[in-house]
CSV table of C-alpha atoms and ligand atoms in Angstrom, one decimal:
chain,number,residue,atom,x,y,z
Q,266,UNK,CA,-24.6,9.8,-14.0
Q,267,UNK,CA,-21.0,10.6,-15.1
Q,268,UNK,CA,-18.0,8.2,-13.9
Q,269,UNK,CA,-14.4,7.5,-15.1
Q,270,UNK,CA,-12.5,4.9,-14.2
Q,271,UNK,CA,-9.6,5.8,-16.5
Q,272,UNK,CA,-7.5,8.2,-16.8
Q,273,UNK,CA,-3.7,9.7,-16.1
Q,274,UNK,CA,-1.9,12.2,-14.7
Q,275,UNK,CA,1.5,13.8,-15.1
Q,276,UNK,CA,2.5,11.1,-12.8
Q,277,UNK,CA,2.8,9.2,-15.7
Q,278,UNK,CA,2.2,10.1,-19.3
Q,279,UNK,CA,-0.6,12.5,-18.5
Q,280,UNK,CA,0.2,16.0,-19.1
Q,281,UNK,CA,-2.0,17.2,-16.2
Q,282,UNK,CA,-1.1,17.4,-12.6
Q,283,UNK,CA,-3.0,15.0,-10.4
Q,284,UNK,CA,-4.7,18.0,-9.1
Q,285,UNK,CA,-5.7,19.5,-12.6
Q,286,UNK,CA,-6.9,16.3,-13.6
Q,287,UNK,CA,-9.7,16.3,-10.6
Q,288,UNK,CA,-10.6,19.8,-11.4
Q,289,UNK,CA,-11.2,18.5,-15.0
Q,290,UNK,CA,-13.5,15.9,-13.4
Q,291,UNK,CA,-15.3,18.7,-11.1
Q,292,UNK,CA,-16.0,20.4,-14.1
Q,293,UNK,CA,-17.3,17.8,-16.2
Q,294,UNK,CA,-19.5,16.8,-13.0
Q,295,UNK,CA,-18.4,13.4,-12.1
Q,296,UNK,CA,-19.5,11.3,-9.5
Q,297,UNK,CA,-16.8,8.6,-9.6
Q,298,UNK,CA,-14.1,8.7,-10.6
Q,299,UNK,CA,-10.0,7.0,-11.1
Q,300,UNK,CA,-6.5,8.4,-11.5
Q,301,UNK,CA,-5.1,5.3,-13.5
Q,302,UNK,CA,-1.9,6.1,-14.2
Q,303,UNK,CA,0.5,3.6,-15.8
Q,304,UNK,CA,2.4,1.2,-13.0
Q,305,UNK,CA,2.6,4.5,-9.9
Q,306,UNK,CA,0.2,5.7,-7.6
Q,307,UNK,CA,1.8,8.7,-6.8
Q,308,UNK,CA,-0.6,11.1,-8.7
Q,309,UNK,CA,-3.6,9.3,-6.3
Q,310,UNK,CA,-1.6,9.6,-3.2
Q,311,UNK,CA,-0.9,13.2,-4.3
Q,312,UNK,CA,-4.5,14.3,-4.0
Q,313,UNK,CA,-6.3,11.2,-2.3
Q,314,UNK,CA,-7.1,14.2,0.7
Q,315,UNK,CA,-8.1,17.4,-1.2
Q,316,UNK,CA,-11.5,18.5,-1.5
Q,317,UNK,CA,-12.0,17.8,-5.3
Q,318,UNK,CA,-11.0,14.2,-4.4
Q,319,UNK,CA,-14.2,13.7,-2.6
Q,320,UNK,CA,-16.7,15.9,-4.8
Q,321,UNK,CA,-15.5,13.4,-7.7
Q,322,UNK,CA,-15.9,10.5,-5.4
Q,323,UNK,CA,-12.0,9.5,-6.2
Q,324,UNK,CA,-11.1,5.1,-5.6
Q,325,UNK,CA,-7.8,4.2,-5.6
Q,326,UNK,CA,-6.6,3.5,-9.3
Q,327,UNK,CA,-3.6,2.2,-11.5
Q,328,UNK,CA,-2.9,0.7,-14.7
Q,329,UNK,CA,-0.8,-2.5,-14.6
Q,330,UNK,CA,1.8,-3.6,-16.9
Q,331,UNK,CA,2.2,-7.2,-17.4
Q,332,UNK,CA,2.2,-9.8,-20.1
Q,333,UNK,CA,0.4,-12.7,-21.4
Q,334,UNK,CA,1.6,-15.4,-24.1
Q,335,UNK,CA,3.7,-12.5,-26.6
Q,336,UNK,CA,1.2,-9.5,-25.7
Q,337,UNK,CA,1.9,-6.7,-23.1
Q,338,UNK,CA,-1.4,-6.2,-21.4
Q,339,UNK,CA,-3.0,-3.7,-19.3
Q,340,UNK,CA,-5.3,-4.2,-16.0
Q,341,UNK,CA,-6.8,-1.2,-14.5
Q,342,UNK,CA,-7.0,-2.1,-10.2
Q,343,UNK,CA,-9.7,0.1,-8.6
Q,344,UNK,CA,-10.8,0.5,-5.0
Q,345,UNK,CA,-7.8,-1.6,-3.6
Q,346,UNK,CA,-6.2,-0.5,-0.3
Q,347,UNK,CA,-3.2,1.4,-1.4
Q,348,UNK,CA,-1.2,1.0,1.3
Q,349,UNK,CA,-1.4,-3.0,1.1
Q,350,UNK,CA,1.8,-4.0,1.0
Q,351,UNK,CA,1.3,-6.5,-1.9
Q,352,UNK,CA,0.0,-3.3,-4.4
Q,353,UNK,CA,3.4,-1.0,-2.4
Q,354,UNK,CA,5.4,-3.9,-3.9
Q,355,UNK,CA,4.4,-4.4,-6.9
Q,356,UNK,CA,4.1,-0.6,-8.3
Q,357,UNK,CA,8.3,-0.7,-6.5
Q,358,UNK,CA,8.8,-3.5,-9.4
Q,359,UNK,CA,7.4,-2.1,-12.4
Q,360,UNK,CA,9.1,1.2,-11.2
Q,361,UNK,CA,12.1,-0.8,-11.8
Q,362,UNK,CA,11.1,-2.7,-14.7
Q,363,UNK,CA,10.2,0.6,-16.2
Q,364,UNK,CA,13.9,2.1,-15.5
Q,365,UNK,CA,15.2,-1.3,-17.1
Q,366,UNK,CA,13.3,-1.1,-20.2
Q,367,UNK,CA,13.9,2.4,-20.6
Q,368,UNK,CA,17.9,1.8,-20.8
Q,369,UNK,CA,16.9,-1.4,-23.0
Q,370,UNK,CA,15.0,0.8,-25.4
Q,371,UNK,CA,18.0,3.5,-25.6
Q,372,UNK,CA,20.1,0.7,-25.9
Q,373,UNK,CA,18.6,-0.4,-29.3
Q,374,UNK,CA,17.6,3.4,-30.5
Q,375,UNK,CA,21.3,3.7,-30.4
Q,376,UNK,CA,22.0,0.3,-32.0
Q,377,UNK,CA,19.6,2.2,-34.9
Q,378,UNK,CA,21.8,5.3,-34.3
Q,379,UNK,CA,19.5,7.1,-32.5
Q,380,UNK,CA,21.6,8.0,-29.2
Q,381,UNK,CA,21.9,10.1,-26.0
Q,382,UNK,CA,17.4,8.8,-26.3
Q,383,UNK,CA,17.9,7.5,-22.6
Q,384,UNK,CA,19.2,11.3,-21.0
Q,385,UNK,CA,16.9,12.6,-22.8
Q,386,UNK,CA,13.5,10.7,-22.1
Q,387,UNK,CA,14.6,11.1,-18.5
Q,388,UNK,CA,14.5,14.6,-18.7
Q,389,UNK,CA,11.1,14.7,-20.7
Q,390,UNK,CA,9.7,12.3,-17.7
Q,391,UNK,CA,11.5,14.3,-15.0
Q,392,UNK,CA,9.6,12.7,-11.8
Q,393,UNK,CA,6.9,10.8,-13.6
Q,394,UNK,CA,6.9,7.6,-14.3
Q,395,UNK,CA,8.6,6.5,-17.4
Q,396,UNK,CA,7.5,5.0,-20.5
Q,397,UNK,CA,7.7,5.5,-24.3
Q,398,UNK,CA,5.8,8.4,-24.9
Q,399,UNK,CA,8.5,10.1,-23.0
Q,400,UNK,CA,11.0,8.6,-25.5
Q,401,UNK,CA,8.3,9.7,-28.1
Q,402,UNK,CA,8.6,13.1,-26.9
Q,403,UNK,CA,11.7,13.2,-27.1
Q,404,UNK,CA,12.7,12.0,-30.6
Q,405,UNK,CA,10.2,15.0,-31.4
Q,406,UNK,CA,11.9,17.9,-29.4
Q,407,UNK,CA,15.4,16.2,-30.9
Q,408,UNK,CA,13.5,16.1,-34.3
Q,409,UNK,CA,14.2,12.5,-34.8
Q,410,UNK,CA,10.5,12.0,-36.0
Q,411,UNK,CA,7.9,14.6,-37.0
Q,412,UNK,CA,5.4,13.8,-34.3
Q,413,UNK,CA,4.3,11.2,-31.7
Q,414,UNK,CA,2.9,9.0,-34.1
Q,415,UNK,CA,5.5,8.8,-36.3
Q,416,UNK,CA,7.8,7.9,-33.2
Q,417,UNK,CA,5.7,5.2,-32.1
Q,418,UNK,CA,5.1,3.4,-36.4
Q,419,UNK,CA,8.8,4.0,-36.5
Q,420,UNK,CA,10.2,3.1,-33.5
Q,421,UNK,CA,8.1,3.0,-30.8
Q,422,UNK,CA,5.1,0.6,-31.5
Q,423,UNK,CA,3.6,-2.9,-31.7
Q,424,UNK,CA,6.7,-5.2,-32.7
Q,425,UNK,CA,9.0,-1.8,-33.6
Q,426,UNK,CA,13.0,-2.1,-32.3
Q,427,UNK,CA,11.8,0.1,-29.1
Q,428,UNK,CA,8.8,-2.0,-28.1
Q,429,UNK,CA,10.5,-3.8,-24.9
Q,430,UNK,CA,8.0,-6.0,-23.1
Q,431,UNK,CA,10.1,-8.8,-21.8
Q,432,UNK,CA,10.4,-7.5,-17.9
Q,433,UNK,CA,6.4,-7.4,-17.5
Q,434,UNK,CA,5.2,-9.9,-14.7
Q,435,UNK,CA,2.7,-12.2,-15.8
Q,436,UNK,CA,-1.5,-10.9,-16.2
Q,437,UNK,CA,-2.3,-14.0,-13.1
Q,438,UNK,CA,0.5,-12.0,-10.6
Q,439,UNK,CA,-0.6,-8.4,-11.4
Q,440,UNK,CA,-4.3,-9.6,-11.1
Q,441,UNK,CA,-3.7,-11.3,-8.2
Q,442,UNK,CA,-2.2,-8.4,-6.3
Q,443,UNK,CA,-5.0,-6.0,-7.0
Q,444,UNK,CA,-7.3,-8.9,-5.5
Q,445,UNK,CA,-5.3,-9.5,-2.7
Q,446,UNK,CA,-5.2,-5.6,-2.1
Q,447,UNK,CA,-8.8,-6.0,-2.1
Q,448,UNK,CA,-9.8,-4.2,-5.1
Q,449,UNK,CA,-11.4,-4.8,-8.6
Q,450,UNK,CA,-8.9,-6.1,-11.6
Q,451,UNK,CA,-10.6,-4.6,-14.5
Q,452,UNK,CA,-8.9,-5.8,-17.7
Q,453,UNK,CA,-8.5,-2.5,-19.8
Q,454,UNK,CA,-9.3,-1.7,-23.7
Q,455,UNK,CA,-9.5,-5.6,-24.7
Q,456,UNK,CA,-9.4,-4.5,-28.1
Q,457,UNK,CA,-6.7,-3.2,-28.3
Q,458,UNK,CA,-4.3,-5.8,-28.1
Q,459,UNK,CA,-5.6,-6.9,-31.3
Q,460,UNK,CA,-5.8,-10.7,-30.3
Q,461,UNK,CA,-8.1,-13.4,-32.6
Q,462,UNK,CA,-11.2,-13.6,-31.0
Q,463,UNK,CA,-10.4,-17.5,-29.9
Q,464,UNK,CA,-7.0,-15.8,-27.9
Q,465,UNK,CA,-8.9,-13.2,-26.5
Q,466,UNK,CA,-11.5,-15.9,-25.1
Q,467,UNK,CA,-8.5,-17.7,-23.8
Q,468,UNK,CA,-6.7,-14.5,-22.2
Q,469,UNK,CA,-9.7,-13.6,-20.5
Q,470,UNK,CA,-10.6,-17.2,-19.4
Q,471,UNK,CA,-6.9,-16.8,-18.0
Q,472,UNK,CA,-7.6,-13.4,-16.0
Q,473,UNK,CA,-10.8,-14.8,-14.5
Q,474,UNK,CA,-9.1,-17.4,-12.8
Q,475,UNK,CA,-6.3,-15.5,-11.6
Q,476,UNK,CA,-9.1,-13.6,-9.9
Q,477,UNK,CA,-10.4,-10.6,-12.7
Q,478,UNK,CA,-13.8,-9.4,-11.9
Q,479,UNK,CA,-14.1,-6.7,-14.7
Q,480,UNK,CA,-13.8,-6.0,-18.4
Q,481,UNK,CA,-13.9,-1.9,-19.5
Q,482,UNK,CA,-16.4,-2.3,-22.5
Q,483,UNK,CA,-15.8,1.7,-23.5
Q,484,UNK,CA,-12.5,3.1,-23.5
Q,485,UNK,CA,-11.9,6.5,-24.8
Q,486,UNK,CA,-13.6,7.2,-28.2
Q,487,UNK,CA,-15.0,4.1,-29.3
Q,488,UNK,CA,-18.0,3.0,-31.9
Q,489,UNK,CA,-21.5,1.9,-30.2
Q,490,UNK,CA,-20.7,-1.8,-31.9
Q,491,UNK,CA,-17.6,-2.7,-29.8
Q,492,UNK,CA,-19.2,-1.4,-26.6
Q,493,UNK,CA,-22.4,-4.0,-27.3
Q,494,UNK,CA,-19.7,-7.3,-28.4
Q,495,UNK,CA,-18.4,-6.0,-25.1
Q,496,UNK,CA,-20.7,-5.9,-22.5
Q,497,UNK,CA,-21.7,-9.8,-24.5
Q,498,UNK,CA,-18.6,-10.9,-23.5
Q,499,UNK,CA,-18.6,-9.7,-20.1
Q,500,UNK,CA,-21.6,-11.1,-18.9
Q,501,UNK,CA,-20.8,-14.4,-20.8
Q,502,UNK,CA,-17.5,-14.4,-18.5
Q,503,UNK,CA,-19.2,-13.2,-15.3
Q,504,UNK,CA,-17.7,-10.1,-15.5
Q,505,UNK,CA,-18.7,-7.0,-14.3
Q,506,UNK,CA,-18.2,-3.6,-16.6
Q,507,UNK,CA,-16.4,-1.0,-16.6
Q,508,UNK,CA,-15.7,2.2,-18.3
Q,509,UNK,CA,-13.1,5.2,-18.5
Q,510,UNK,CA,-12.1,7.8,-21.0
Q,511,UNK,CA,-8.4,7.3,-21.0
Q,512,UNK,CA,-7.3,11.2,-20.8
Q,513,UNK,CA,-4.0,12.0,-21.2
Q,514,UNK,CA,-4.4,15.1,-22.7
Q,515,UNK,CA,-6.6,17.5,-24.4
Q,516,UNK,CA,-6.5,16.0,-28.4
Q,517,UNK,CA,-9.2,17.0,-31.1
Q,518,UNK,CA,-9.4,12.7,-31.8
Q,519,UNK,CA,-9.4,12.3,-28.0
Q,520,UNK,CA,-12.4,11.8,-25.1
Q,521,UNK,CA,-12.7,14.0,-22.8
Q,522,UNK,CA,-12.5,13.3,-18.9
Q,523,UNK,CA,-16.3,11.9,-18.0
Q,524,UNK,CA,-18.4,9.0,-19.6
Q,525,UNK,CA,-22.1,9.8,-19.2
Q,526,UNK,CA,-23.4,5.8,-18.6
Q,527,UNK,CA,-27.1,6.2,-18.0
Q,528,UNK,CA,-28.0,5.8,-21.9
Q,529,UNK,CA,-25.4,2.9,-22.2
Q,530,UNK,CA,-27.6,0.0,-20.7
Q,531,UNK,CA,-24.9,-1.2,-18.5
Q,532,UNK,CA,-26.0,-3.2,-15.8
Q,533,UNK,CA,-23.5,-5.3,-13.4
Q,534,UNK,CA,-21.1,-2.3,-13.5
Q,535,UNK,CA,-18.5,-2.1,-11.1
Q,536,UNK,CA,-19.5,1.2,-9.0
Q,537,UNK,CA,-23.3,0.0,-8.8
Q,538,UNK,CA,-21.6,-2.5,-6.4
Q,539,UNK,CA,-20.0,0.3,-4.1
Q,540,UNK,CA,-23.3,2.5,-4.4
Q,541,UNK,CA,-24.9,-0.3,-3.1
Q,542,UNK,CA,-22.5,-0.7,-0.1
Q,543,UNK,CA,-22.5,2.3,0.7
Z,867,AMP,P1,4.4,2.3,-22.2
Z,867,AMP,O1,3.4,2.2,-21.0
Z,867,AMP,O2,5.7,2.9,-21.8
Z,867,AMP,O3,4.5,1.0,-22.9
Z,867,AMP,O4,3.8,3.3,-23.2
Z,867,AMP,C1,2.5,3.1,-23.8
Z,867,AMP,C2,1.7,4.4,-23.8
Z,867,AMP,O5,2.1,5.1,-25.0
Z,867,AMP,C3,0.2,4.2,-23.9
Z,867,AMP,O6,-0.3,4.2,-22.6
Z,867,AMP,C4,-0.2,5.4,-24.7
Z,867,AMP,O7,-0.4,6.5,-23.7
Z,867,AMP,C5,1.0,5.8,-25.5
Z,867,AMP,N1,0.9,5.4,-26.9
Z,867,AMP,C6,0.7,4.2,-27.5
Z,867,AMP,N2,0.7,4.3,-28.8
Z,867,AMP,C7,0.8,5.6,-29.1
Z,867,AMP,C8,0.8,6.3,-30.4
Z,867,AMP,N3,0.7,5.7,-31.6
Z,867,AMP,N4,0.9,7.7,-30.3
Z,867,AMP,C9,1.0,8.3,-29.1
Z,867,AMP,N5,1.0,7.7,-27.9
Z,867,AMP,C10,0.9,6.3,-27.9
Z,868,MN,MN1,-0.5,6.0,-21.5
Z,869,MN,MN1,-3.5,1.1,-21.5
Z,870,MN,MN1,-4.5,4.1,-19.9
């Protein structure tokens, strides 16, 4: 069986449309699958009712900002109600948190003199939602930086002038809201927040009683060894698993949309629990 339970559209930093995206998903013969796009569910409502949206067995999906202790943190929600107005709410906030940070970030790319960055990551982002690798893109087109990279281990990245995470809410209130919206809060890529093993164990303790029911033990391209730690960890935690490529966009170093699971030994998984209420 194929699935994926992670991936984004041009409704955020994605560069396909919502509806490109599913085709990708047709093609690579997926049975379940998530439009996770970063703090909007636009791109799902876009294309919740087209035909490819039920070949691919589409759930309702996003990827939440928020923050625990110093780290900004992603939770994928899946299978929630979307119109619940708790998950209408909260995707309103982090739309405005978003447009805060933005003029934050221009604010100290200037202070660097870098200026003019907020105009023109607006334009880049146009209607989607925005975030830094529309700043990224940017400082490219501008020729600020060489590349994305270089934007984001200049400027951009972990602990760089333009990494703004003080607006997030907190992981227990974007957890709770994809519970209360009656879906599964699946913490995404654990290892990439590049926490001590003892502060992961304690961030995770802190999602599961705020209500988390999932961990994502693959996340794009990823080594067999992490997956197996994983899936440990999960099950030591009561977790079910999750997985998900992450598209964005088509990248030599990237995964591809679709994550064949049947050799992966993953029992407990999240869509085993819909098959079987189905
Ligand atoms: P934001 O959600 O606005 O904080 O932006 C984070 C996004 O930037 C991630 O979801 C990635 O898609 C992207 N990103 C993070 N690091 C890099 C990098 N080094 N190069 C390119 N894109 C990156
Ligand atoms: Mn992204
Ligand atoms: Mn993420
Ligand atoms: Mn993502």
């Amino acid at each position: 069986m194929i699935v994926d339970f992670h991936t984004h559209s041009s409704a955020s930093d994605g560069a396909l449309s919502p509806e490109q995206l599913l085709k990708r998903a047709v093609d690579a013969g997926v049975q379940h699958f998530a439009i996770t796009d970063h703090d909007t569910l636009a791109g799902y409502l876009q294309v919740r009712e087209s035909p490819s949206a039920k070949r691919v067995g589409l759930v309702p999906g996003v990827e939440l900002s928020c923050r625990w202790a110093k780290s900004t943190i992603h939770i994928v929600g899946l299978n929630f109600d979307p119109d619940a107005p708790e998950m209408t709410s909260m995707v309103e906030q982090l739309s405005r948190v978003r447009r805060k940070r933005a003029k934050t970030i221009a604010d100290r790319l200037a202070g660097v003199g870098i200026p003019n960055a907020l105009e023109g990551a607006m334009a880049v982002a146009a209607s989607s939602q925005i975030g830094r690798p529309h700043f990224a893109q940017w400082m490219v087109d501008a020729g600020v930086v060489t590349g994305m990279n270089q934007a984001f281990d200049r400027y951009l990245g972990n602990g760089k002038v333009g990494d703004v995470k003080a607006y997030w809410p907190s992981l227990a209130d974007v957890t709770e809201v994809i519970v209360a919206s009656g879906g599964e809060a699946i913490m995404a890529h654990p290892l990439k927040y590049r926490l001590t093993g003892v502060k992961l164990r304690a961030m995770l303790t802190d999602f599961v009683a705020s209500g988390g029911t999932g961990l994502e033990v693959l996340n794009g391209r990823q080594i067999d060894a992490d997956r197996r730690r994983l899936v440990t960890l999960a099950s030591s935690l009561g977790l079910k698993v999750s997985v998900g490529s992450d598209f964005h966009k088509d990248l030599t170093y990237g995964a591809p949309v679709g994550v064949a699971v049947d050799s992966l030994n993953l029992d407990n998984s999240v869509w085993q629990t819909w098959l079987a209420s189905k």
